[in-house]
XYZ file of C-alpha atoms in Angstrom:
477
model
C 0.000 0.000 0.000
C 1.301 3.579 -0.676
C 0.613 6.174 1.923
C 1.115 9.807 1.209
C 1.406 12.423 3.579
C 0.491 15.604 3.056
C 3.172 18.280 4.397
C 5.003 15.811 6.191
C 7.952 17.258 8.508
C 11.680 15.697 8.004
C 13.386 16.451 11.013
C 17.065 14.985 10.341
C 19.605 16.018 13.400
C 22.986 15.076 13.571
C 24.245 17.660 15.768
C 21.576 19.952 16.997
C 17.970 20.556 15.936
C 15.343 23.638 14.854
C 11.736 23.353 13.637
C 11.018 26.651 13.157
C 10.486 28.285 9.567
C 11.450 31.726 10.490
C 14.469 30.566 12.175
C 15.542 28.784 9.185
C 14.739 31.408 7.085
C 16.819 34.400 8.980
C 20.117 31.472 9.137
C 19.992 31.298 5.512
C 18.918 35.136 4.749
C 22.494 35.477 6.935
C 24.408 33.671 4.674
C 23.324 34.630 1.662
C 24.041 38.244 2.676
C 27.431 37.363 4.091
C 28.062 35.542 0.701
C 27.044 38.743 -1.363
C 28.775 41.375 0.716
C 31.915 39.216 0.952
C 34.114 40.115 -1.981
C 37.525 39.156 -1.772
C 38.903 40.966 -4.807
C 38.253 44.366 -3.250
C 39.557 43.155 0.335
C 42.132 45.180 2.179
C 43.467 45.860 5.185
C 46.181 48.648 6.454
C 50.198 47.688 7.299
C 49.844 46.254 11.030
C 52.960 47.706 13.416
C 54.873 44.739 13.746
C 55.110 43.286 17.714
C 57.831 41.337 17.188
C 60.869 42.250 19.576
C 63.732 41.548 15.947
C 66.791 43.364 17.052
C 67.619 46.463 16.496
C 69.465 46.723 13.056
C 72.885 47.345 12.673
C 73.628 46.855 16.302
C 76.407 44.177 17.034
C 75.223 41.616 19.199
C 77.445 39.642 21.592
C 77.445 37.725 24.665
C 77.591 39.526 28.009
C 80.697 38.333 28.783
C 82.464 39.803 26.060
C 80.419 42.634 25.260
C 83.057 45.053 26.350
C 86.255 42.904 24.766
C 84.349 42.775 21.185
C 82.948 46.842 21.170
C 86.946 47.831 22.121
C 87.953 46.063 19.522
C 85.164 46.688 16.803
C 85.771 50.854 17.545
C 89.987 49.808 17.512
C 89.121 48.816 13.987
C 87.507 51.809 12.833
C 90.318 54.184 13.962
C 92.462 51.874 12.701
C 90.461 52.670 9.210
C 90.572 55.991 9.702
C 94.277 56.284 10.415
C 94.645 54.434 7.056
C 92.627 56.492 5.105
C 93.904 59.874 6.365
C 97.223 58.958 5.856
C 97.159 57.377 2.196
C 98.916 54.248 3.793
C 96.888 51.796 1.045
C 99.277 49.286 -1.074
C 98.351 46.762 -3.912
C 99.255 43.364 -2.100
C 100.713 42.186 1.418
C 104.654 42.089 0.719
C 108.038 43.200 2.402
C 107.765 46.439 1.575
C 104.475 47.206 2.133
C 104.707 45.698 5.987
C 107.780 47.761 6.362
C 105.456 50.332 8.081
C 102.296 49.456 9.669
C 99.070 50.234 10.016
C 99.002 49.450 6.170
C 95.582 48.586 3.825
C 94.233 46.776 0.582
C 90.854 48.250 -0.902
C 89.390 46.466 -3.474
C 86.225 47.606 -4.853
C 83.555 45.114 -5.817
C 80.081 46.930 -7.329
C 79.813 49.774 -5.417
C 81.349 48.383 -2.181
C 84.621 49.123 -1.261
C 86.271 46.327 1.147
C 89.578 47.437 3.082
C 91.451 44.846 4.707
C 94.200 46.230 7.319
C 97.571 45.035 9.289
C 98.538 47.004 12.256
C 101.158 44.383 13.675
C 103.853 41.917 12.604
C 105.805 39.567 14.589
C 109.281 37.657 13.374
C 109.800 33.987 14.285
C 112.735 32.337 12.948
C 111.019 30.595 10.087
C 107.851 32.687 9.641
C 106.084 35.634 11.040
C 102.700 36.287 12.106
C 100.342 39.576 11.353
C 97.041 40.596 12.588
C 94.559 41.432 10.511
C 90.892 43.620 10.229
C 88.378 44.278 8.143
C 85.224 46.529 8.179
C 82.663 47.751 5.304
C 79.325 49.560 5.589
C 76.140 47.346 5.229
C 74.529 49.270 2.167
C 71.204 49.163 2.993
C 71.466 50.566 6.677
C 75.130 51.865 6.944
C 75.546 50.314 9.882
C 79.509 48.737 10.003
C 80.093 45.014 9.748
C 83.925 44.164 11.744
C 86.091 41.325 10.703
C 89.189 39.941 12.782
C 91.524 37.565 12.297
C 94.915 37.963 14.475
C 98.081 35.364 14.021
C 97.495 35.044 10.584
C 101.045 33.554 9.189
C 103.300 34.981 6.397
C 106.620 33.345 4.789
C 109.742 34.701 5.212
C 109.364 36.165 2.033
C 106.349 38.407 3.850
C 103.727 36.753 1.779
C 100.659 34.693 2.837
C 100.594 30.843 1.930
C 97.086 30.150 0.483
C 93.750 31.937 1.720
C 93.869 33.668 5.025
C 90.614 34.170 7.160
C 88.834 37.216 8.972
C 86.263 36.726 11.464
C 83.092 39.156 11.800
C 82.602 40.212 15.214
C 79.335 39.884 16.810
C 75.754 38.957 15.779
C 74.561 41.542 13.044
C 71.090 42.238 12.196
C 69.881 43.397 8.661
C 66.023 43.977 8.345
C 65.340 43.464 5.344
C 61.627 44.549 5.124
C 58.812 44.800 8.016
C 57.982 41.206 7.596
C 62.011 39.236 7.661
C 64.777 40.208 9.611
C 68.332 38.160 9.180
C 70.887 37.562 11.752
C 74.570 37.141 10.282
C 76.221 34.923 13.042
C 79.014 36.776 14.498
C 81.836 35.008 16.992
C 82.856 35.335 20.493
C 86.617 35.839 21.535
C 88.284 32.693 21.645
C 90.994 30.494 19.533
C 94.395 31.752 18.087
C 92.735 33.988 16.104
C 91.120 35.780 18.696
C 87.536 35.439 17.523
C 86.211 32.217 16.201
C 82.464 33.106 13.819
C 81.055 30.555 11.730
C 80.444 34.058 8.925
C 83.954 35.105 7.574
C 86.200 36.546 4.770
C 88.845 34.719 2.671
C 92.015 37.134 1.368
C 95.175 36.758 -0.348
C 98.083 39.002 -0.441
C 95.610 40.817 -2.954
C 93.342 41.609 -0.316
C 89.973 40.511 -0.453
C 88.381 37.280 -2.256
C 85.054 35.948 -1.061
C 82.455 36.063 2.044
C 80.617 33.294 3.734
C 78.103 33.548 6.219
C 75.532 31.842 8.418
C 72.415 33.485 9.803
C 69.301 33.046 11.133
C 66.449 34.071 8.437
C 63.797 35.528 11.018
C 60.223 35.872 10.283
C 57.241 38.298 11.628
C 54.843 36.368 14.119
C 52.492 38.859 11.939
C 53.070 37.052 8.945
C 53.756 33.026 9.815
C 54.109 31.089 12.437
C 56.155 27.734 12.787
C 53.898 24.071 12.618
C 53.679 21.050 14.193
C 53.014 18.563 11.210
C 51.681 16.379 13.885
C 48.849 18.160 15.455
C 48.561 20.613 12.726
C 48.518 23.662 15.291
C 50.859 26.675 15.246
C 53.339 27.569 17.909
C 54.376 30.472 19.407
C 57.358 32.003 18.405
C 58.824 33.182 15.130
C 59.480 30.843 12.050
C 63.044 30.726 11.954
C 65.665 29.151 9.407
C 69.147 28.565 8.440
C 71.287 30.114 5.656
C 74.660 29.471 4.854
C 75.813 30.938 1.512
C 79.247 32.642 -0.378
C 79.741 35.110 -2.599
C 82.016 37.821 -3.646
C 79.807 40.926 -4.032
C 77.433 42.003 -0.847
C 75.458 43.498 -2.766
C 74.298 40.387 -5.187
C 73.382 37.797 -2.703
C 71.076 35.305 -4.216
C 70.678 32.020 -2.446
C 68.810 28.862 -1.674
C 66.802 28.636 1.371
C 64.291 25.401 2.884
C 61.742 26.658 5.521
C 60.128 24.298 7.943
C 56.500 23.790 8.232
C 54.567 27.000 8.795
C 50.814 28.582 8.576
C 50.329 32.380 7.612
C 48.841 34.522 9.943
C 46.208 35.288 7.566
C 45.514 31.436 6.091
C 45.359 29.573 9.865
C 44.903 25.977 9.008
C 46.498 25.672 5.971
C 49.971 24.061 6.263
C 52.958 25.039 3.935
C 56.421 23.789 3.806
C 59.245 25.110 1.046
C 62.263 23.644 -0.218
C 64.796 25.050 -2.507
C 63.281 28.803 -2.797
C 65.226 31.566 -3.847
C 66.036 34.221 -1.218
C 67.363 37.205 -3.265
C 69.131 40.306 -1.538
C 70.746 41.055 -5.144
C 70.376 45.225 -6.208
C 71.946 44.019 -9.952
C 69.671 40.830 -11.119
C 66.430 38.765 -10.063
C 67.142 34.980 -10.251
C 66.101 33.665 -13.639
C 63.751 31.097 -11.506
C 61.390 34.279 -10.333
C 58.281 34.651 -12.309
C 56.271 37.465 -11.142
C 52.090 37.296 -11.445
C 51.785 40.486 -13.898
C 49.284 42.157 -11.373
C 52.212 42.000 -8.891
C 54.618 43.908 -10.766
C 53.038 47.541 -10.926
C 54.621 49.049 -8.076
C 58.025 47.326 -8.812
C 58.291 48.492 -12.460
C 56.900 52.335 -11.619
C 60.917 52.821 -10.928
C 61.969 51.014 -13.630
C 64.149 48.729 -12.034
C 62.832 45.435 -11.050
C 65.617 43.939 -10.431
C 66.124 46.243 -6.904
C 63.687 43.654 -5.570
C 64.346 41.790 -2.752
C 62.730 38.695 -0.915
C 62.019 34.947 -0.901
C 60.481 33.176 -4.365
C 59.781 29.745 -4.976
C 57.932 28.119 -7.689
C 56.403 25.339 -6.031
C 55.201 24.819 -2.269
C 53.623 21.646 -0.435
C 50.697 22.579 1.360
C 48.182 20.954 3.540
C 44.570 21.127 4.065
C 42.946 22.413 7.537
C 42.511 19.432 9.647
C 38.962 19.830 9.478
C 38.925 18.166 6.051
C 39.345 15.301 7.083
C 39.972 11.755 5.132
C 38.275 8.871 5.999
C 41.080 6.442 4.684
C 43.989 8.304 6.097
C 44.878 9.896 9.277
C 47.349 12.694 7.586
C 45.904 15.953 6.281
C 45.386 15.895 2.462
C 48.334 17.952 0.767
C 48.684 20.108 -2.282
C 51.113 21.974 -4.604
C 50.679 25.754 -4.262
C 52.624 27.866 -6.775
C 54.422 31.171 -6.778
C 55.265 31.582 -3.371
C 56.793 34.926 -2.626
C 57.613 36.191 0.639
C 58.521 40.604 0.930
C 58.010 44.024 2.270
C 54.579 43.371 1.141
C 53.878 40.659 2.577
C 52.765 36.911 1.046
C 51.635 36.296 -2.240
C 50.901 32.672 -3.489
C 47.983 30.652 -5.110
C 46.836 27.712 -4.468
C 44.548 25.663 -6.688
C 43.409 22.118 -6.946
C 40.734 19.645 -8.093
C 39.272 16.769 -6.894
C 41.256 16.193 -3.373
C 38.829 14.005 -1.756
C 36.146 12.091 -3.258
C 32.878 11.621 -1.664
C 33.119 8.161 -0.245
C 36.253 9.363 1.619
C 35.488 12.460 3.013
C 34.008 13.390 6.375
C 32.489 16.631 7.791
C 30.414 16.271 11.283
C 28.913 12.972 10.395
C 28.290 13.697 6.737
C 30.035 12.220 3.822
C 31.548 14.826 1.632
C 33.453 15.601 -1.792
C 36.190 18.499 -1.579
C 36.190 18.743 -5.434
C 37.771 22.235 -5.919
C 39.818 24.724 -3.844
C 40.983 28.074 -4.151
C 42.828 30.418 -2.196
C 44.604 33.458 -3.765
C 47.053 35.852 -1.730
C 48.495 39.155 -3.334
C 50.782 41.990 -1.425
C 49.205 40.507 1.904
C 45.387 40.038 1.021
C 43.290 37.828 0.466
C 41.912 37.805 -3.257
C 40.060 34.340 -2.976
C 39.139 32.062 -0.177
C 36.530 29.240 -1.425
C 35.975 25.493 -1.559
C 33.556 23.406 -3.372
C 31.834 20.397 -3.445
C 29.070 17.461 -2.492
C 27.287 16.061 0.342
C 25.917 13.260 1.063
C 23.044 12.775 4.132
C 23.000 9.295 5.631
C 19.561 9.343 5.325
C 19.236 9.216 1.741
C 20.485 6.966 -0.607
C 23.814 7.211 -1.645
C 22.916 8.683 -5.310
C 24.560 11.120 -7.091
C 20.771 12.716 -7.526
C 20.468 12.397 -3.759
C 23.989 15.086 -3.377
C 23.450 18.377 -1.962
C 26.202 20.959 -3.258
C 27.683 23.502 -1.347
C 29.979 26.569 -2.028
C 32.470 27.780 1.079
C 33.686 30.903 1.763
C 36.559 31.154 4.315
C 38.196 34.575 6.155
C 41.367 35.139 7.794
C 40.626 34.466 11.132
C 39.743 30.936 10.010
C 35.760 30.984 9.825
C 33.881 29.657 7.246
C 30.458 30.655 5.187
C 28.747 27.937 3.324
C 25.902 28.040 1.067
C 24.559 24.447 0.469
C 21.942 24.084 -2.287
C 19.581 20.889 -3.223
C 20.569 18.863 -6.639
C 17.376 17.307 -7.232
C 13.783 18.140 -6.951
C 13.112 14.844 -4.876
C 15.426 12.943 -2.357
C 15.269 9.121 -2.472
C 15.584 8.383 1.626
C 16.626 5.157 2.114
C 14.250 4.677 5.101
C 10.307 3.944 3.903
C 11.163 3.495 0.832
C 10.357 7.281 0.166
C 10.096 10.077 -2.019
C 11.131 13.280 -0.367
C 10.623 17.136 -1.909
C 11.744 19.597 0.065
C 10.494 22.928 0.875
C 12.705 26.050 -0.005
C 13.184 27.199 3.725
C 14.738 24.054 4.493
C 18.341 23.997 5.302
C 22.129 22.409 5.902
C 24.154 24.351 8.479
C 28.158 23.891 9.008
C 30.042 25.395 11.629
C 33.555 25.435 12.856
C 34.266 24.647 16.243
C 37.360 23.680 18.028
C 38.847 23.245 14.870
C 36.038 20.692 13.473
C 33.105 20.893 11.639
C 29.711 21.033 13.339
C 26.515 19.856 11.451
C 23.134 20.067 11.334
C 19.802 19.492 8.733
C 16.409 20.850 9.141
C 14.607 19.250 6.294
C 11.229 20.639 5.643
C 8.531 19.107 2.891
C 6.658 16.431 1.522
C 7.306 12.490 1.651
C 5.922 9.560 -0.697
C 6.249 6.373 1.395
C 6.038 3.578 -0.802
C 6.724 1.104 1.705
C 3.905 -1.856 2.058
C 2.394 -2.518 4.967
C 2.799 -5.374 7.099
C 0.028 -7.045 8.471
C -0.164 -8.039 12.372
C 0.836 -11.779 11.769
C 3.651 -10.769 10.440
């Protein structure tokens, strides 16, 4: 027998429950609005002031214990210069002749820096001697002074040095680079033969200078990333921080490869990145060939004419991963992506991410639905958001699992991690797997998802007219 009720109420809760019609009605009238008023292409926001505690640039750091041993000799060194310079004592190469008389000096000029290496002592063994030796050079883009050291430095008897020769910087130095990075060149501490032993040096010659190496700490803005645990997929507290070690010959083009560990931007919380093999470039003469800018991000670079004074971190590829609210049914890991264009400068992150069928509906989960992730896009330029949406299906328990039977939905997601879904019916009629019945659904009926805790919340109010076309069973059986 078929039984049809008229206006027959579907009340289908899986988290929380509502029956009333104006209720639904101002929910959905919410997010509809929200939807519309949302546009992420116009989106901005002003600079924020920075309240990270980076350190202030220029100034040497050094441990306490030989803060006053390393400033005495850092301002020795720059009378030492001085002396030099106001006396013309500056020779072509480290000889005989020219250590005759000391303090003596070697410029070389590389771009537009000039680097002056200087001997103020010599002492005579019987089968070599030994000179101490100094270094300093303004930092171009702050013209603060970076000190090199190096004393006990051996010569031949013919007053020459055997091989390279190396000068130590003294003390931590900072260079901000923009509002966002700040990198810390790894000075050394007094100690060894030399008299300062730094893992960021020089190499000379009796020509005078040849090549720098250096080790710092690349320091990022808590107001633009912070560090990730892969594991639980949360952020912690302090700033993402890397490694570089690199060499080179002219300060001024430093282009090098950098890997930064797992992080989440400030502005994308959820969303897991991790880099390998970007370009950090702190060149003022070239761009690495690798760095392909969007052509809406090059306006304010090219209105000077001269791209290539950028500076900052590019990569061409990133590994992301999804919010740990998308979750996988067949694996406990968050579902990962390839982002591309990464770039990381004074205006803060741009990078897009797009991809395409991540999880299919049979292995997705959200609440206690079954869901399809089927397209994602997220769109950073200069800092702001452009686009922040995902896309897909869901699938009730209720109903039969029938590609007629899908809702769809359309996400919206802001900065601080909140989420705006609009979820619209496929089908004029749902098949529920439960009496056999035909289901049409009245327009103020509704799917809500929330976020909370970092999960999804659901919850269906299901309003209309069902078709039971289950028989009935008589009382013997």
């Amino acid at each position: 027998m078929q039984t049809r009720l008229l206006y027959f109420i579907i009340l289908l809760l899986l988290s929380n429950i509502s029956l009333a019609d104006d209720f639904s009605d101002r929910v959905k009238g919410k997010l509809e609005a929200a939807a519309k008023k949302r546009s992420f292409s116009k989106f901005k926001q002003p600079k924020k002031v920075l309240k990270d505690a980076f350190y202030e640039e220029g100034k040497v750091i050094v441990a306490d214990q030989y803060r006053d041993s390393l400033r005495n000799l850092e301002s020795y060194v720059i009378g030492l210069e001085q002396k030099i310079q106001s006396e013309g004592r500056y020779t072509d190469q480290i000889d005989p002749q020219a250590l005759a008389e000391l303090p003596v000096g070697i410029a070389k000029t590389i771009g537009n820096l000039t680097y002056s290496i200087m001997i103020d002592q010599i002492r005579i063994f019987p089968d070599y001697g030994e000179i101490d030796v100094y270094m300093t050079f303004k930092e171009p883009k702050n013209g603060k002074r970076l000190t090199f050291a190096a004393r006990g430095i051996r010569i031949s008897k013919e007053g020459g040095i055997t091989g390279d020769a190396r000068l130590e910087l003294i003390g931590d130095f900072p260079i901000n680079e923009n509002g966002e990075t700040q990198i810390l060149i790894k000075g050394g501490q007094l100690g060894g033969t030399n008299g300062v032993v730094s893992p960021t040096y020089v190499l000379f010659d009796c020509n005078g200078y040849k090549q720098t190496s250096i080790e710092a700490d690349l320091i990022f803005s808590k107001e633009l990333a912070l560090p990730e645990d892969p594991s639980t997929g949360n952020t912690v507290d302090r700033n993402l921080t890397t490694k570089i070690n690199t060499s080179f010959t002219d300060w001024n083009n430093m282009i090098f490869s950098v890997d930064l560990p797992a992080f989440q931007l400030k502005k994308l919380p959820g969303f897991g990145f991790s880099v390998r093999n970007a370009v950090y470039d702190m060149s003022d003469t070239q761009n690495s060939p690798l760095a392909v800018f969007p052509s809406e991000y090059l306006t304010d670079i090219t209105a000077i004419e001269q791209p290539e004074l950028w500076r900052g971190l590019y990569n061409q590829e990133v590994s992301n991963r999804l919010p740990k609210e998308f979750k996988s049914k067949s694996v406990d890991d968050r579902v990962g992506l390839i982002g591309q264009r990464m770039i990381i400068d004074q205006y803060g992150f741009t990078g897009l991410l797009t991809a395409a069928n991540l999880i299919p509906i049979d292995k997705g989960q959200i609440g206690k639905w079954s869901f399809s992730l089927d397209a994602l896009s997220v769109g950073l330029l200069k800092g702001n958001l452009q686009s922040a949406s995902v896309d897909g299906k869901i699938h009730l328990p209720i109903t039969k699992k029938d590609s007629a039977n899908y809702f769809v939905y359309h996400g919206l997601f802001r900065e601080n991690g909140d989420y705006l879904f609009q979820i619209s019916q496929t089908a004029k009629k749902l098949d529920f797997d439960v009496w056999k019945a035909k289901v049409t659904l009245k327009k103020n009926s509704f799917l809500q998802i929330k976020k909370q805790d970092s999960l999804f919340v659901t919850k269906a109010v299901l309003l209309g007219y069902m078709d039971i076309n289950a028989p009935l069973k008589d009382d013997n059986q």
